[in-house]
mmCIF file of C-alpha atoms in Angstrom:
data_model
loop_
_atom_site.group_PDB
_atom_site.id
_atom_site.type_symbol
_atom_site.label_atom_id
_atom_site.label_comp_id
_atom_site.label_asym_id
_atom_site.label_seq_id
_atom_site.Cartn_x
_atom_site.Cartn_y
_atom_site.Cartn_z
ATOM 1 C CA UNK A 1 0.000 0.000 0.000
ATOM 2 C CA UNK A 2 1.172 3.382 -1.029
ATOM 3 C CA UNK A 3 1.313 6.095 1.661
ATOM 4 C CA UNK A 4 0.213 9.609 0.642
ATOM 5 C CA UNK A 5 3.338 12.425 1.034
ATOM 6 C CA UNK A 6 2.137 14.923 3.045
ATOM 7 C CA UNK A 7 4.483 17.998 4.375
ATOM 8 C CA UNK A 8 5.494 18.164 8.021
ATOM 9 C CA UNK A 9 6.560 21.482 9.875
ATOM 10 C CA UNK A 10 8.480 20.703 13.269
ATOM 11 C CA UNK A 11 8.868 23.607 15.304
ATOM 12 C CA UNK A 12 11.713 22.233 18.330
ATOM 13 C CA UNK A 13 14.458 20.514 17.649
ATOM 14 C CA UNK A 14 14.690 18.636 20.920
ATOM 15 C CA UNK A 15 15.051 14.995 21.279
ATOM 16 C CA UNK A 16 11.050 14.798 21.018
ATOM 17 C CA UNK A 17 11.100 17.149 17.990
ATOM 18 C CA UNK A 18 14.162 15.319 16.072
ATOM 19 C CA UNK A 19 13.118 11.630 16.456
ATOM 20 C CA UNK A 20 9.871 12.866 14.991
ATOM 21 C CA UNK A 21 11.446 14.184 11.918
ATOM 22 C CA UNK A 22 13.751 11.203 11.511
ATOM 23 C CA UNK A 23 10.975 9.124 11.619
ATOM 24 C CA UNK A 24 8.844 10.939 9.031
ATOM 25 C CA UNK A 25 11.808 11.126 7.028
ATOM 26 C CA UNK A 26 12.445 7.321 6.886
ATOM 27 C CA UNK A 27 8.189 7.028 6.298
ATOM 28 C CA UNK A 28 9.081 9.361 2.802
ATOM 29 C CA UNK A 29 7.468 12.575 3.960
ATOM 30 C CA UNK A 30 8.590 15.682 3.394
ATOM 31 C CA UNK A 31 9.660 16.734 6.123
ATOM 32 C CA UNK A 32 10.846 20.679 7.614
ATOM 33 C CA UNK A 33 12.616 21.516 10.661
ATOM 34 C CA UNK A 34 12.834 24.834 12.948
ATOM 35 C CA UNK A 35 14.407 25.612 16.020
ATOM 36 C CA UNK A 36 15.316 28.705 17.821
ATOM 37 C CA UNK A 37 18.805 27.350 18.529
ATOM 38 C CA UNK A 38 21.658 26.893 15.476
ATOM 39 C CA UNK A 39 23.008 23.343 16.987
ATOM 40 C CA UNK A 40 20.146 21.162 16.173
ATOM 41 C CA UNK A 41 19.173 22.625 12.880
ATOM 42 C CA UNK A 42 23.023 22.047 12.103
ATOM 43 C CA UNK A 43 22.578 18.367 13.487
ATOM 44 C CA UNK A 44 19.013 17.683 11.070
ATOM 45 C CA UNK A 45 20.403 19.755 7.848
ATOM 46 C CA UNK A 46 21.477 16.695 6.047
ATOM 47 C CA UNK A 47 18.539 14.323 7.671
ATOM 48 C CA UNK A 48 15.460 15.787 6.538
ATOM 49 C CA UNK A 49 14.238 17.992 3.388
ATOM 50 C CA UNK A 50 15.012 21.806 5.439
ATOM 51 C CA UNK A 51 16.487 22.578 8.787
ATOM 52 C CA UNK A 52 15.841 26.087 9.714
ATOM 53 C CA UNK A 53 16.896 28.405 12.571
ATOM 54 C CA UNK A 54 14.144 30.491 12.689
ATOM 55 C CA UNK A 55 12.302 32.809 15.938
ATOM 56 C CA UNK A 56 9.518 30.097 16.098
ATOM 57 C CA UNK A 57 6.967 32.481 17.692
ATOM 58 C CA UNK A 58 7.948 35.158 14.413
ATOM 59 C CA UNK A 59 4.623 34.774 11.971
ATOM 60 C CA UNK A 60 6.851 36.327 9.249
ATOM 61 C CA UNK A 61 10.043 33.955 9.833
ATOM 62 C CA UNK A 62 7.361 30.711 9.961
ATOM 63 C CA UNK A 63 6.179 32.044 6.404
ATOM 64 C CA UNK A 64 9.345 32.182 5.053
ATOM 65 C CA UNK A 65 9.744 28.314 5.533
ATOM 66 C CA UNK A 66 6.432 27.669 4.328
ATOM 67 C CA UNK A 67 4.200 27.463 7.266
ATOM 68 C CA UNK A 68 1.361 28.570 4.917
ATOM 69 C CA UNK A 69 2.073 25.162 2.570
ATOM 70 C CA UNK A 70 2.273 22.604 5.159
ATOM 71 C CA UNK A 71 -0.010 19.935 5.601
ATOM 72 C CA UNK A 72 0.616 19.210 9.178
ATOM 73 C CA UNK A 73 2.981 21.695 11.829
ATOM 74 C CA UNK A 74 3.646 19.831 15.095
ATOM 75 C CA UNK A 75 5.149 22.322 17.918
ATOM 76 C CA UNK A 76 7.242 20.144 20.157
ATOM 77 C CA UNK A 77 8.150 23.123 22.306
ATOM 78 C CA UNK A 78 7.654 22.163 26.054
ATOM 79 C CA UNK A 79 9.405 24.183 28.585
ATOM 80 C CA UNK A 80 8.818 27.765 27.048
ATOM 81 C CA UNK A 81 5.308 27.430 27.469
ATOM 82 C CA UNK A 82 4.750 31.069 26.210
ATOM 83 C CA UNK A 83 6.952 30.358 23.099
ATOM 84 C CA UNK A 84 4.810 27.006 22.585
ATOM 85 C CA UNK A 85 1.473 28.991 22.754
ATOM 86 C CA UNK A 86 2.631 31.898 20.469
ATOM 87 C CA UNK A 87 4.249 29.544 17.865
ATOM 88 C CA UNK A 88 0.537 27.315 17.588
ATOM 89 C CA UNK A 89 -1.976 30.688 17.682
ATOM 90 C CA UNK A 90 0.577 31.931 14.884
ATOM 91 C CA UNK A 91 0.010 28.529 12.656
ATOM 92 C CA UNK A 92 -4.015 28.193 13.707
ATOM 93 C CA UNK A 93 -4.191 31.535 12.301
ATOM 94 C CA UNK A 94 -1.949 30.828 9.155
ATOM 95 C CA UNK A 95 -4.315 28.006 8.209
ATOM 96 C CA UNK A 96 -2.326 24.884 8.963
ATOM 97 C CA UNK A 97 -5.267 22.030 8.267
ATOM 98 C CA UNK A 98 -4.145 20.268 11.280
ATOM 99 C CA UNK A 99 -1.952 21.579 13.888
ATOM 100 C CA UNK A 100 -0.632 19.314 17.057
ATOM 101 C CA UNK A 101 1.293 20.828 20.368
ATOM 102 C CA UNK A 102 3.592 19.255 23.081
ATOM 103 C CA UNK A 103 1.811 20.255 26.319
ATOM 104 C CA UNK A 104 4.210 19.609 29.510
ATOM 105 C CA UNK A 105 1.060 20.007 31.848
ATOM 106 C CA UNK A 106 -2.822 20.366 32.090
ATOM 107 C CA UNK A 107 -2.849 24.298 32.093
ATOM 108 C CA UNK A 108 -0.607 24.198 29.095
ATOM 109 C CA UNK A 109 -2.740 21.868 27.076
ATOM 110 C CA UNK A 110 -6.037 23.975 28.078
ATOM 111 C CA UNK A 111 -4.676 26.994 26.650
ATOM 112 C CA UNK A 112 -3.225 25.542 23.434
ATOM 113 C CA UNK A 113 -6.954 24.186 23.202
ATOM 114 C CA UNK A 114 -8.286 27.425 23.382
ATOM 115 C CA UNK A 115 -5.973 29.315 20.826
ATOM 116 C CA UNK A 116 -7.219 26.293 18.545
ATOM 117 C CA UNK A 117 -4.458 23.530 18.064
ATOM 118 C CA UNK A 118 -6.046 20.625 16.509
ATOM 119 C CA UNK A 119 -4.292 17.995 18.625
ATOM 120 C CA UNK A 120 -2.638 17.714 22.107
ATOM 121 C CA UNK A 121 0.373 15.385 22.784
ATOM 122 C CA UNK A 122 1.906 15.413 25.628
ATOM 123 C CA UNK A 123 4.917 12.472 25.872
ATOM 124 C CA UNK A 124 5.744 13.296 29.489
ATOM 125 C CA UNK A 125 2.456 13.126 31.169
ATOM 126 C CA UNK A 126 1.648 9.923 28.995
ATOM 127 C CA UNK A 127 4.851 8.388 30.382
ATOM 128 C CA UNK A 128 3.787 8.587 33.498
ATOM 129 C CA UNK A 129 0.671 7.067 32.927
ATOM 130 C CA UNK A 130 1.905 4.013 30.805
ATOM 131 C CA UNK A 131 4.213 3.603 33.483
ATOM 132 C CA UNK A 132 2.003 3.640 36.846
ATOM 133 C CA UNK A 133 -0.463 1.340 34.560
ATOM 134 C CA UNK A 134 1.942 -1.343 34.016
ATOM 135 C CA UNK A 135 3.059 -1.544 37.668
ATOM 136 C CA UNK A 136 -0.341 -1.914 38.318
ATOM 137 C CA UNK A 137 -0.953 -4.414 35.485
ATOM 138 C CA UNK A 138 2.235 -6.101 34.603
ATOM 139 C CA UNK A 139 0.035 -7.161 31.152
ATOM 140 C CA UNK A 140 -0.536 -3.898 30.363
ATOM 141 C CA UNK A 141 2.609 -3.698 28.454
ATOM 142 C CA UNK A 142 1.691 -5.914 25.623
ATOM 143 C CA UNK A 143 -2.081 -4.095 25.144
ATOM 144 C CA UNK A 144 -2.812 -1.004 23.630
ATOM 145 C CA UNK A 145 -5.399 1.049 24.790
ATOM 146 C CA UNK A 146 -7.791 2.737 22.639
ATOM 147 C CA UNK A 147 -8.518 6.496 22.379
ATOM 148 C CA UNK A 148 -10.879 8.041 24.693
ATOM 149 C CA UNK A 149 -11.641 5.095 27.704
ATOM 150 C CA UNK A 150 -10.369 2.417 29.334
ATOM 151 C CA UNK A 151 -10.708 -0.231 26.463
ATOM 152 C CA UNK A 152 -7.770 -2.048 25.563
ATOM 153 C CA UNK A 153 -6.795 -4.313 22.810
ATOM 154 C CA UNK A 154 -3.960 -7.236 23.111
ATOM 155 C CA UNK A 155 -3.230 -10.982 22.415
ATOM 156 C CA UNK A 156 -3.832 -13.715 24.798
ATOM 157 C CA UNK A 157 -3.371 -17.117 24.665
ATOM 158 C CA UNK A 158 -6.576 -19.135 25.569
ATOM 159 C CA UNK A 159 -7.220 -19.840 29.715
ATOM 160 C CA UNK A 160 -7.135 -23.937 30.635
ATOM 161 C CA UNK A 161 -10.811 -23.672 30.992
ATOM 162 C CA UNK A 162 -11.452 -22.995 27.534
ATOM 163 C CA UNK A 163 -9.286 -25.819 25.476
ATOM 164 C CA UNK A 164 -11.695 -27.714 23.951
ATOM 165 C CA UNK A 165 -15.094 -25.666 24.313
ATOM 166 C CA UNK A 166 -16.642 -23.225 22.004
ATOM 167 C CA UNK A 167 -16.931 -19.280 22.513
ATOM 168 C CA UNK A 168 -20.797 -20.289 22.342
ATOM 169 C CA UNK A 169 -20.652 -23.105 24.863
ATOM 170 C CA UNK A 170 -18.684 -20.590 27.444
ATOM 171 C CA UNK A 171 -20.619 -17.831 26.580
ATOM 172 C CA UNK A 172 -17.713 -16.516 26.289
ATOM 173 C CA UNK A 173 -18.587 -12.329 26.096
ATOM 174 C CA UNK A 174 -20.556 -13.076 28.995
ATOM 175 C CA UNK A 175 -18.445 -14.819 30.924
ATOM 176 C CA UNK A 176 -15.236 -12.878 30.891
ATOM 177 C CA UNK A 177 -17.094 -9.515 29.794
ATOM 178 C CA UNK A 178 -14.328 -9.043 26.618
ATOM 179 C CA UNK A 179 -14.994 -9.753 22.443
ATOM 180 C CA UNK A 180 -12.903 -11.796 20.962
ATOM 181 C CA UNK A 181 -11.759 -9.946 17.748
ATOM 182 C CA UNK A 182 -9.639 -12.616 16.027
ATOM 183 C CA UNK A 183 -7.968 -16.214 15.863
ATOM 184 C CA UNK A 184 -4.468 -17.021 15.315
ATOM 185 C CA UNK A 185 -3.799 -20.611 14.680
ATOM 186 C CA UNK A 186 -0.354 -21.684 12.837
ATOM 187 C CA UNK A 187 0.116 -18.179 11.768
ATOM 188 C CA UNK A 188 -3.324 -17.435 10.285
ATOM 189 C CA UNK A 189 -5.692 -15.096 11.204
ATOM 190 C CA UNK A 190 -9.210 -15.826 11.192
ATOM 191 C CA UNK A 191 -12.442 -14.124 12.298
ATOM 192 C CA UNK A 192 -13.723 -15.772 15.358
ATOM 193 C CA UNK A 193 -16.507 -18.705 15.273
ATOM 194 C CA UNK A 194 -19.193 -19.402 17.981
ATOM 195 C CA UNK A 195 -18.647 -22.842 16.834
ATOM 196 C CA UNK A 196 -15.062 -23.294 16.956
ATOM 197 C CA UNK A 197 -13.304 -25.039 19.330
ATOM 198 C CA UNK A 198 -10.442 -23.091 21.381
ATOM 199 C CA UNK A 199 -6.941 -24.968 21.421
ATOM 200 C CA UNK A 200 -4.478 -24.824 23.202
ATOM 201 C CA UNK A 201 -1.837 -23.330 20.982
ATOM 202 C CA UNK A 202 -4.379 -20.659 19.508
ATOM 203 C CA UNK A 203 -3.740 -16.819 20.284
ATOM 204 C CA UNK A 204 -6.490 -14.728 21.350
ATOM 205 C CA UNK A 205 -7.194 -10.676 20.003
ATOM 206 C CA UNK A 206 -9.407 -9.779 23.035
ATOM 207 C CA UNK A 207 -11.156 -5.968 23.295
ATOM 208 C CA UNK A 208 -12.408 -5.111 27.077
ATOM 209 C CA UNK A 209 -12.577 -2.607 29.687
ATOM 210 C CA UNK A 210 -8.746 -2.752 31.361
ATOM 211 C CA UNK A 211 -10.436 -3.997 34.666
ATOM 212 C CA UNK A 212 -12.277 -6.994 32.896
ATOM 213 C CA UNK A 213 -9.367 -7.763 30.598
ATOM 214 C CA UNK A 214 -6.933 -7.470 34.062
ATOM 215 C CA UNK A 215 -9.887 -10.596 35.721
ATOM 216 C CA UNK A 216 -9.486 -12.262 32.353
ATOM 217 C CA UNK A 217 -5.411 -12.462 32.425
ATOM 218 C CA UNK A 218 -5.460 -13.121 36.796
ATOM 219 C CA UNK A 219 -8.165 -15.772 36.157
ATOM 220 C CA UNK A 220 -6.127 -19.199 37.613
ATOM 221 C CA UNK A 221 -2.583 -16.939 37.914
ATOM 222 C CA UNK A 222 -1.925 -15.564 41.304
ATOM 223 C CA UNK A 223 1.751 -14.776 40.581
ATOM 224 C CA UNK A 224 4.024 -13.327 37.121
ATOM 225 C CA UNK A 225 5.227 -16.642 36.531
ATOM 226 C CA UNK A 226 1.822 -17.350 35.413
ATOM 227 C CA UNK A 227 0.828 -14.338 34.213
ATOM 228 C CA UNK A 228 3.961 -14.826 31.720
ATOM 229 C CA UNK A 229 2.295 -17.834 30.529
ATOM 230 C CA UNK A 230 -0.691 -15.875 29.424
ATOM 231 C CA UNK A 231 0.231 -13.311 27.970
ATOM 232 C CA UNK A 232 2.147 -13.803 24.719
ATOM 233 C CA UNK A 233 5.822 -11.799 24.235
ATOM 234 C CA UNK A 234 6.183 -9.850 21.504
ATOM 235 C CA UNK A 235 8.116 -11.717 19.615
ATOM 236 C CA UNK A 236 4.897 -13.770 18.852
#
């Protein structure tokens, strides 16, 4: 499948800001980079399409590297918060289609709302999340949780109590309160069957609520060793 080139502003050349443009790079975007400070655009010149030192909160210096052509301007500014605000009212009001700012707190994401940026990331904060959720849920690691609520999505391998019974004779969404999205048997994926018998070496695509996916995985494991077992590495 062939992925559309769009054109990417970054405005901050930090670690955040640069991985991002190496990363669009190696996708095949086009791809141009800004930052107050000469180092970084030095370090980027030769890794994306333009590196730029530029006043990022300047309307006129953002126009001259083509704020008003790109299709998507992330600010990855995070400690000048003032700097970060100016910077995304300046490319709201240029008509970016789709602006997205760093936030490094609530307050900072509220205002960036309000000066209309399309998008809020904020890497920090999400960190910290991700991180207090996995020492919670030592699972959690292998699921991904999907936008806007608790539901999560991962691969499981199927619970003893299941081997040889169909999702219909468990009741399965019933019993464990999670949808089975697909099979994986040998390597194939296959939608899932009322009919079909689980075995033992299938994988499991299950979509729940993190607190009936975390009674799913604990179900007949009451330490990691066992929760190991269940849950599949990534490597398969």
């Amino acid at each position: 499948m062939t992925v559309s080139k769009k054109t990417f502003l970054i405005v901050g050349l930090g670690r955040f800001g640069t991985s991002l443009c190496e990363k669009l790079s190696d996708l095949g975007q086009t791809v141009i980079g800004v930052d107050s400070l000469s180092a970084p655009v030095v370090e980027m010149a030769d890794k994306i399409d333009v590196a730029a030192q530029v006043d990022v909160a300047d309307e006129a210096s953002l126009v001259k590297v083509g704020a008003k052509e790109v299709d998507v301007a992330v600010v990855t500014i995070g400690e000048a918060i003032e700097k970060s605000i100016l910077c995304a009212s300046i490319l709201v009001d240029l008509g970016v289609p789709f602006v997205i700012a760093r936030a490094s707190n609530p307050l900072h994401a509220k205002v960036l709302r309000r000066v209309g940026v399309h998008k809020i990331v904020a890497p920090e904060l999400d960190m910290g999340r991700r991180t207090a959720e996995n020492l919670v849920y030592p699972w959690y690691a292998n699921f991904n949780r999907i936008d806007g609520g608790d539901f999560v999505l991962g691969k499981i391998s199927p619970l003893p109590e299941m081997v040889g019974m169909s999702m219909a004779e468990l009741r399965f969404s019933q019993r464990y309160n999670v949808i089975v999205m697909l099979f994986e048997s040998d390597g194939t994926q296959s939608a899932p069957s009322a009919s079909r018998l689980f075995e033992k070496e299938d994988k499991l695509w299950v979509l729940g609520h993190m607190k009936d996916v975390d009674k799913l995985i604990t179900k007949n494991s009451s330490d990691i060793d066992g929760l190991n077992e269940l849950i599949l590495s990534e490597d398969n």
